[in-house]
């Protein structure tokens, strides 16, 4: 090539490392000729989709010659009644990841500061750099968000703050009172994105916040949720944000006109009514978390206590050989080098037999 297009690109984008998704099972199959692979790499729902969501998506496929409803009327109505928020406060996203980017594009100018925590979800630094903004990464406290330090990091150039509760990949969470104190300390014009991708898994008695309950109180709060985890629709790509109506109006101005396809809109609206499915998902996760935690204790492997559907192991040494050994045994987990956590591996809680297989494979990997 006679022109180096990397040198032509926006420097903050050339400097980005691309988001590295979990290794697809098909890729491992091709590389190693393995047939029996389990994927515990991307915090997906091990139960498969809700039958009600599948039926709705199939019916919607009969209408794919038409554009989707660009306003997402039915899905917003379903969300509005499920969560008791007005549809004018809802923005739909092609996964919540799209919303994390949209909010930055609305508010962040080149050179502005965006704050997030060390070890927080990697989409935040990517969204920040894509806007040519200055990332302000605040050191974590016991792997979790240090909300006091984060509030203290606000300057006159701060536009946006990302919080994840519970956080991926650490599984840490902060309390309702800590969040309120943080929101009270942050200037009212600084937008705070509260990413609640794992909120469904959180024990209701644990004293953790429900961001949607704070929306009326804090005009600068944007809560993002997803259908990719507990609702089992990762492959269809649907998320939503709840905010004050001005912010949702602004985000709606720049989103792609038809960003949620017809099958995804129908499936998401349907799964919201499938409380049996959600209950089964949460029961499976609770039992699996006990099974994996007990197994790790038996193997004397340390791990971070997690409020989500995954757990992060602290192997106290380079995790890559363990990761590779697990791969050779057909078990895909997530290495955490992109988070500067080279001694850690993240594993999604799976079905009982998947968890057992992971633990057995880990035991073998640790012996080498
Ligand atoms: C998985 C995840 C998301 C959701 O991503 P989608 O784009 O909705 O699939 C968002 N935030 C965090 C912290 C996650 O782990």
XYZ file of C-alpha atoms and ligand atoms in Angstrom:
383
model
C 0.000 0.000 0.000
C 1.471 3.363 -0.982
C -0.299 5.291 1.752
C -0.194 4.316 5.408
C -3.789 4.858 6.398
C -2.890 4.348 10.064
C -1.002 7.624 9.827
C -4.008 9.281 8.177
C -6.455 8.184 10.879
C -7.448 10.083 13.999
C -4.462 9.409 16.308
C -6.569 8.321 19.289
C -8.176 5.677 17.072
C -4.865 4.412 15.680
C -3.725 4.066 19.307
C -6.722 1.910 20.273
C -6.415 -1.813 20.776
C -9.566 -3.427 19.423
C -12.049 -5.061 21.800
C -11.084 -8.713 22.081
C -14.159 -10.902 22.418
C -14.105 -14.360 23.962
C -12.629 -16.986 21.677
C -15.462 -18.398 19.548
C -16.010 -22.156 19.999
C -15.922 -22.629 16.208
C -12.418 -21.151 16.057
C -11.094 -23.508 18.733
C -12.778 -26.375 16.935
C -10.999 -25.483 13.669
C -7.635 -24.918 15.352
C -7.495 -28.001 17.551
C -9.987 -30.372 15.967
C -11.896 -30.588 19.230
C -15.567 -31.428 19.013
C -16.800 -31.169 22.572
C -16.201 -27.551 23.535
C -17.792 -25.504 26.295
C -17.688 -21.722 26.170
C -17.555 -19.966 29.523
C -15.880 -16.884 28.082
C -18.485 -14.191 27.484
C -20.949 -14.279 30.396
C -23.676 -15.563 28.133
C -26.724 -17.333 29.449
C -26.057 -21.084 29.659
C -29.769 -22.008 29.605
C -30.397 -20.936 26.017
C -33.081 -18.427 25.081
C -36.543 -18.136 26.587
C -39.039 -20.177 24.507
C -41.375 -17.207 24.588
C -38.678 -14.924 23.153
C -37.843 -17.484 20.467
C -41.475 -17.775 19.393
C -41.813 -13.999 19.164
C -38.578 -13.696 17.167
C -39.667 -16.437 14.742
C -43.014 -14.740 14.164
C -41.212 -11.437 13.564
C -39.020 -13.067 10.904
C -42.112 -13.312 8.723
C -41.940 -9.517 8.363
C -38.284 -9.030 7.485
C -39.030 -7.444 4.119
C -40.146 -4.397 6.142
C -37.975 -2.034 8.145
C -38.242 -2.371 11.910
C -40.208 0.182 13.898
C -37.473 2.802 14.202
C -39.065 4.240 17.325
C -39.333 0.805 18.951
C -42.838 1.589 20.157
C -43.815 -1.918 21.337
C -40.509 -2.641 23.038
C -40.485 0.729 24.782
C -44.063 0.118 25.922
C -43.033 -3.286 27.297
C -40.021 -1.749 29.070
C -42.139 1.096 30.336
C -44.598 -1.242 32.020
C -41.944 -3.699 33.240
C -39.829 -0.985 34.887
C -42.329 1.789 35.458
C -40.437 4.457 33.491
C -41.933 6.712 30.821
C -41.058 5.731 27.225
C -39.696 9.260 26.652
C -36.847 8.349 29.032
C -35.837 5.205 27.139
C -33.210 4.905 24.391
C -32.859 1.551 22.642
C -29.427 0.318 21.638
C -27.904 -2.393 19.487
C -26.664 -3.957 22.692
C -25.953 -1.676 25.617
C -22.457 -1.271 24.192
C -23.908 0.996 21.501
C -25.492 3.161 24.196
C -22.185 3.477 26.063
C -20.750 4.943 22.851
C -23.773 7.089 21.988
C -23.754 8.893 25.302
C -20.078 9.738 24.836
C -20.694 11.013 21.307
C -23.466 13.265 22.594
C -21.481 14.883 25.417
C -17.750 14.459 24.939
C -15.646 16.851 22.870
C -12.033 16.171 21.867
C -9.780 16.940 24.832
C -12.534 16.568 27.457
C -11.970 14.228 30.377
C -13.854 10.982 30.928
C -13.505 9.171 34.249
C -13.773 5.444 34.885
C -12.253 2.965 37.303
C -9.214 0.765 36.902
C -10.440 -2.758 36.014
C -13.775 -1.372 34.800
C -15.403 -2.723 31.643
C -13.118 -2.132 28.670
C -15.823 -0.530 26.535
C -15.347 2.710 28.535
C -11.751 3.442 27.490
C -12.646 2.508 23.920
C -15.636 4.893 23.845
C -13.483 7.608 25.431
C -10.671 7.348 22.915
C -13.064 7.120 19.986
C -14.202 10.645 20.980
C -10.586 11.876 21.222
C -11.162 12.549 24.883
C -8.676 12.221 27.716
C -9.188 9.033 29.764
C -8.903 9.428 33.533
C -8.553 5.982 35.041
C -8.947 6.054 38.823
C -7.105 3.308 40.763
C -9.413 0.608 42.042
C -9.944 -0.188 45.714
C -9.911 -3.937 46.390
C -10.610 -4.429 42.665
C -13.790 -2.328 42.919
C -14.692 1.286 42.182
C -13.227 3.828 44.610
C -16.171 6.201 44.341
C -14.667 8.769 46.692
C -11.505 8.985 44.605
C -13.569 9.060 41.415
C -15.613 12.028 42.647
C -12.329 13.664 43.629
C -10.974 13.228 40.103
C -13.610 15.524 38.590
C -12.177 18.714 37.055
C -13.701 21.507 34.995
C -12.903 19.425 31.907
C -14.829 16.335 33.065
C -17.880 15.594 30.913
C -18.692 11.984 31.604
C -18.151 9.273 34.210
C -18.702 5.561 33.623
C -19.622 3.263 36.502
C -20.300 -0.479 36.287
C -22.346 -2.096 39.035
C -21.700 -4.985 39.323
C -18.464 -4.536 37.440
C -17.165 -6.872 34.765
C -14.550 -8.451 35.000
C -14.142 -8.170 38.777
C -17.719 -8.880 39.912
C -17.440 -6.133 42.533
C -20.365 -3.906 43.450
C -20.932 -0.733 45.454
C -23.816 0.030 47.786
C -26.838 2.242 47.315
C -25.569 4.654 49.956
C -22.117 4.866 48.334
C -23.696 5.613 44.960
C -25.945 8.317 46.416
C -23.002 9.968 48.163
C -21.100 9.882 44.864
C -23.979 11.377 42.869
C -24.384 14.099 45.498
C -20.678 14.952 45.200
C -20.513 15.085 41.391
C -21.422 18.420 39.727
C -24.941 18.304 38.303
C -23.811 18.915 34.699
C -21.394 15.948 34.595
C -23.155 12.964 33.046
C -22.867 9.719 35.022
C -23.446 6.470 33.123
C -24.366 3.606 35.445
C -23.912 0.337 33.538
C -26.157 -2.276 35.145
C -25.563 -5.169 32.734
C -25.644 -7.724 35.581
C -28.230 -6.135 37.849
C -30.750 -8.978 37.499
C -28.311 -11.361 39.221
C -27.864 -9.185 42.279
C -29.432 -10.371 45.521
C -32.236 -7.912 46.283
C -31.338 -7.917 49.980
C -27.669 -7.075 49.354
C -28.181 -3.291 49.698
C -27.064 -2.596 46.140
C -28.612 0.262 44.191
C -31.293 0.026 41.543
C -30.289 2.789 39.151
C -33.787 3.099 37.732
C -35.036 4.184 41.168
C -32.585 7.118 41.104
C -33.408 8.530 37.677
C -36.018 10.981 38.969
C -33.642 12.294 41.601
C -30.531 12.777 39.438
C -30.997 14.430 36.046
C -27.397 13.654 35.065
C -27.785 9.880 35.558
C -27.984 7.511 32.573
C -28.666 3.875 33.472
C -27.858 1.221 30.880
C -29.242 -2.325 30.893
C -28.942 -5.238 28.501
C -30.842 -8.246 27.198
C -27.524 -10.054 26.603
C -26.970 -11.605 30.018
C -29.820 -12.739 32.291
C -32.367 -12.351 29.469
C -30.402 -14.674 27.197
C -30.464 -12.666 23.944
C -26.784 -11.762 23.417
C -26.882 -12.782 19.753
C -29.800 -10.482 18.946
C -28.133 -7.318 20.346
C -30.569 -5.299 22.441
C -29.940 -2.919 25.299
C -31.658 0.142 26.667
C -30.779 3.316 28.505
C -32.973 5.226 30.921
C -32.289 8.908 31.519
C -33.995 12.266 31.705
C -35.962 12.970 28.488
C -33.466 15.564 27.206
C -30.626 13.066 27.240
C -32.716 10.339 25.596
C -33.800 12.848 22.941
C -30.153 13.726 22.241
C -29.089 10.081 22.063
C -31.979 9.312 19.742
C -30.814 12.028 17.365
C -27.562 10.265 16.561
C -28.411 6.578 16.817
C -28.861 4.650 13.578
C -32.524 4.952 12.547
C -33.194 1.188 12.639
C -30.614 0.035 15.159
C -32.725 -2.786 16.638
C -33.862 -5.390 14.143
C -37.411 -6.784 14.070
C -36.569 -10.154 15.632
C -34.634 -8.498 18.442
C -37.420 -6.037 19.246
C -39.997 -8.822 19.392
C -37.842 -11.210 21.421
C -36.876 -8.556 23.954
C -40.470 -7.481 24.525
C -41.496 -11.137 24.942
C -38.771 -12.156 27.391
C -39.753 -9.286 29.691
C -43.015 -11.136 30.335
C -41.337 -14.513 30.930
C -40.796 -14.388 34.670
C -40.473 -18.195 34.910
C -37.482 -18.049 32.583
C -35.771 -15.297 34.547
C -36.365 -17.192 37.791
C -34.828 -20.324 36.279
C -31.830 -18.296 35.084
C -31.257 -16.818 38.527
C -31.686 -20.186 40.307
C -29.243 -21.844 37.906
C -26.724 -19.068 38.450
C -27.073 -19.161 42.235
C -26.515 -22.926 42.362
C -23.669 -22.709 39.846
C -21.956 -19.945 41.807
C -22.004 -22.151 44.926
C -20.717 -25.132 42.933
C -17.857 -23.172 41.337
C -16.926 -21.353 44.559
C -16.779 -24.599 46.507
C -14.778 -26.253 43.743
C -12.272 -23.398 43.655
C -11.858 -23.510 47.438
C -11.204 -27.233 47.215
C -8.495 -26.503 44.615
C -7.150 -23.674 46.812
C -7.630 -21.191 43.979
C -8.411 -17.662 45.136
C -11.212 -15.756 43.453
C -12.978 -12.396 43.681
C -16.446 -12.567 45.236
C -18.814 -11.826 42.382
C -22.333 -10.401 42.212
C -22.674 -11.415 38.557
C -22.880 -14.597 36.488
C -19.109 -15.045 36.361
C -16.165 -15.327 38.702
C -12.592 -14.093 38.330
C -9.817 -16.372 39.565
C -6.572 -15.045 40.986
C -3.989 -17.671 40.067
C -1.100 -15.717 41.620
C 1.016 -16.457 38.573
C 0.933 -16.034 34.804
C -2.535 -17.271 33.841
C -1.709 -17.863 30.172
C -0.450 -21.478 30.549
C -3.596 -22.340 32.546
C -5.756 -20.685 29.886
C -3.948 -22.644 27.161
C -4.319 -25.921 29.037
C -8.045 -25.301 29.505
C -8.333 -24.599 25.765
C -6.638 -27.889 24.930
C -9.238 -29.551 27.139
C -12.027 -27.805 25.223
C -12.887 -25.262 27.916
C -12.880 -21.606 26.834
C -12.570 -18.983 29.581
C -11.471 -15.348 29.386
C -7.890 -14.155 29.826
C -7.667 -10.668 31.319
C -4.458 -9.188 29.881
C -6.449 -6.336 28.289
C -7.304 -5.302 31.857
C -3.681 -5.603 32.990
C -4.690 -8.605 35.083
C -2.286 -11.235 33.706
C -2.667 -13.476 36.777
C -6.438 -13.651 36.517
C -8.932 -15.604 34.429
C -12.656 -14.925 34.232
C -15.056 -17.840 33.977
C -18.787 -17.635 33.290
C -21.066 -19.687 35.528
C -22.504 -22.414 33.302
C -24.810 -25.394 33.672
C -23.980 -27.897 36.419
C -22.149 -30.293 34.103
C -20.233 -27.419 32.459
C -19.088 -26.114 35.828
C -17.994 -29.609 36.816
C -16.071 -29.975 33.595
C -14.398 -26.605 34.047
C -13.339 -27.498 37.608
C -11.954 -30.874 36.519
C -10.071 -29.255 33.632
C -8.709 -26.572 35.953
C -7.516 -29.201 38.393
C -5.620 -30.905 35.558
C -4.260 -27.583 34.283
C -2.924 -26.711 37.733
C -0.964 -29.949 37.937
C 1.254 -29.033 34.974
C -21.794 -7.766 28.775
C -21.702 -6.363 29.250
C -22.453 -5.352 28.652
C -23.481 -5.692 27.628
O -23.107 -5.611 26.371
P -24.212 -5.701 25.230
O -23.679 -4.778 24.226
O -25.514 -5.243 25.799
O -24.260 -7.127 24.822
C -22.363 -4.064 29.122
N -21.595 -3.779 30.182
C -20.901 -4.731 30.820
C -20.134 -4.370 32.032
C -20.917 -6.042 30.352
O -20.193 -6.980 30.954
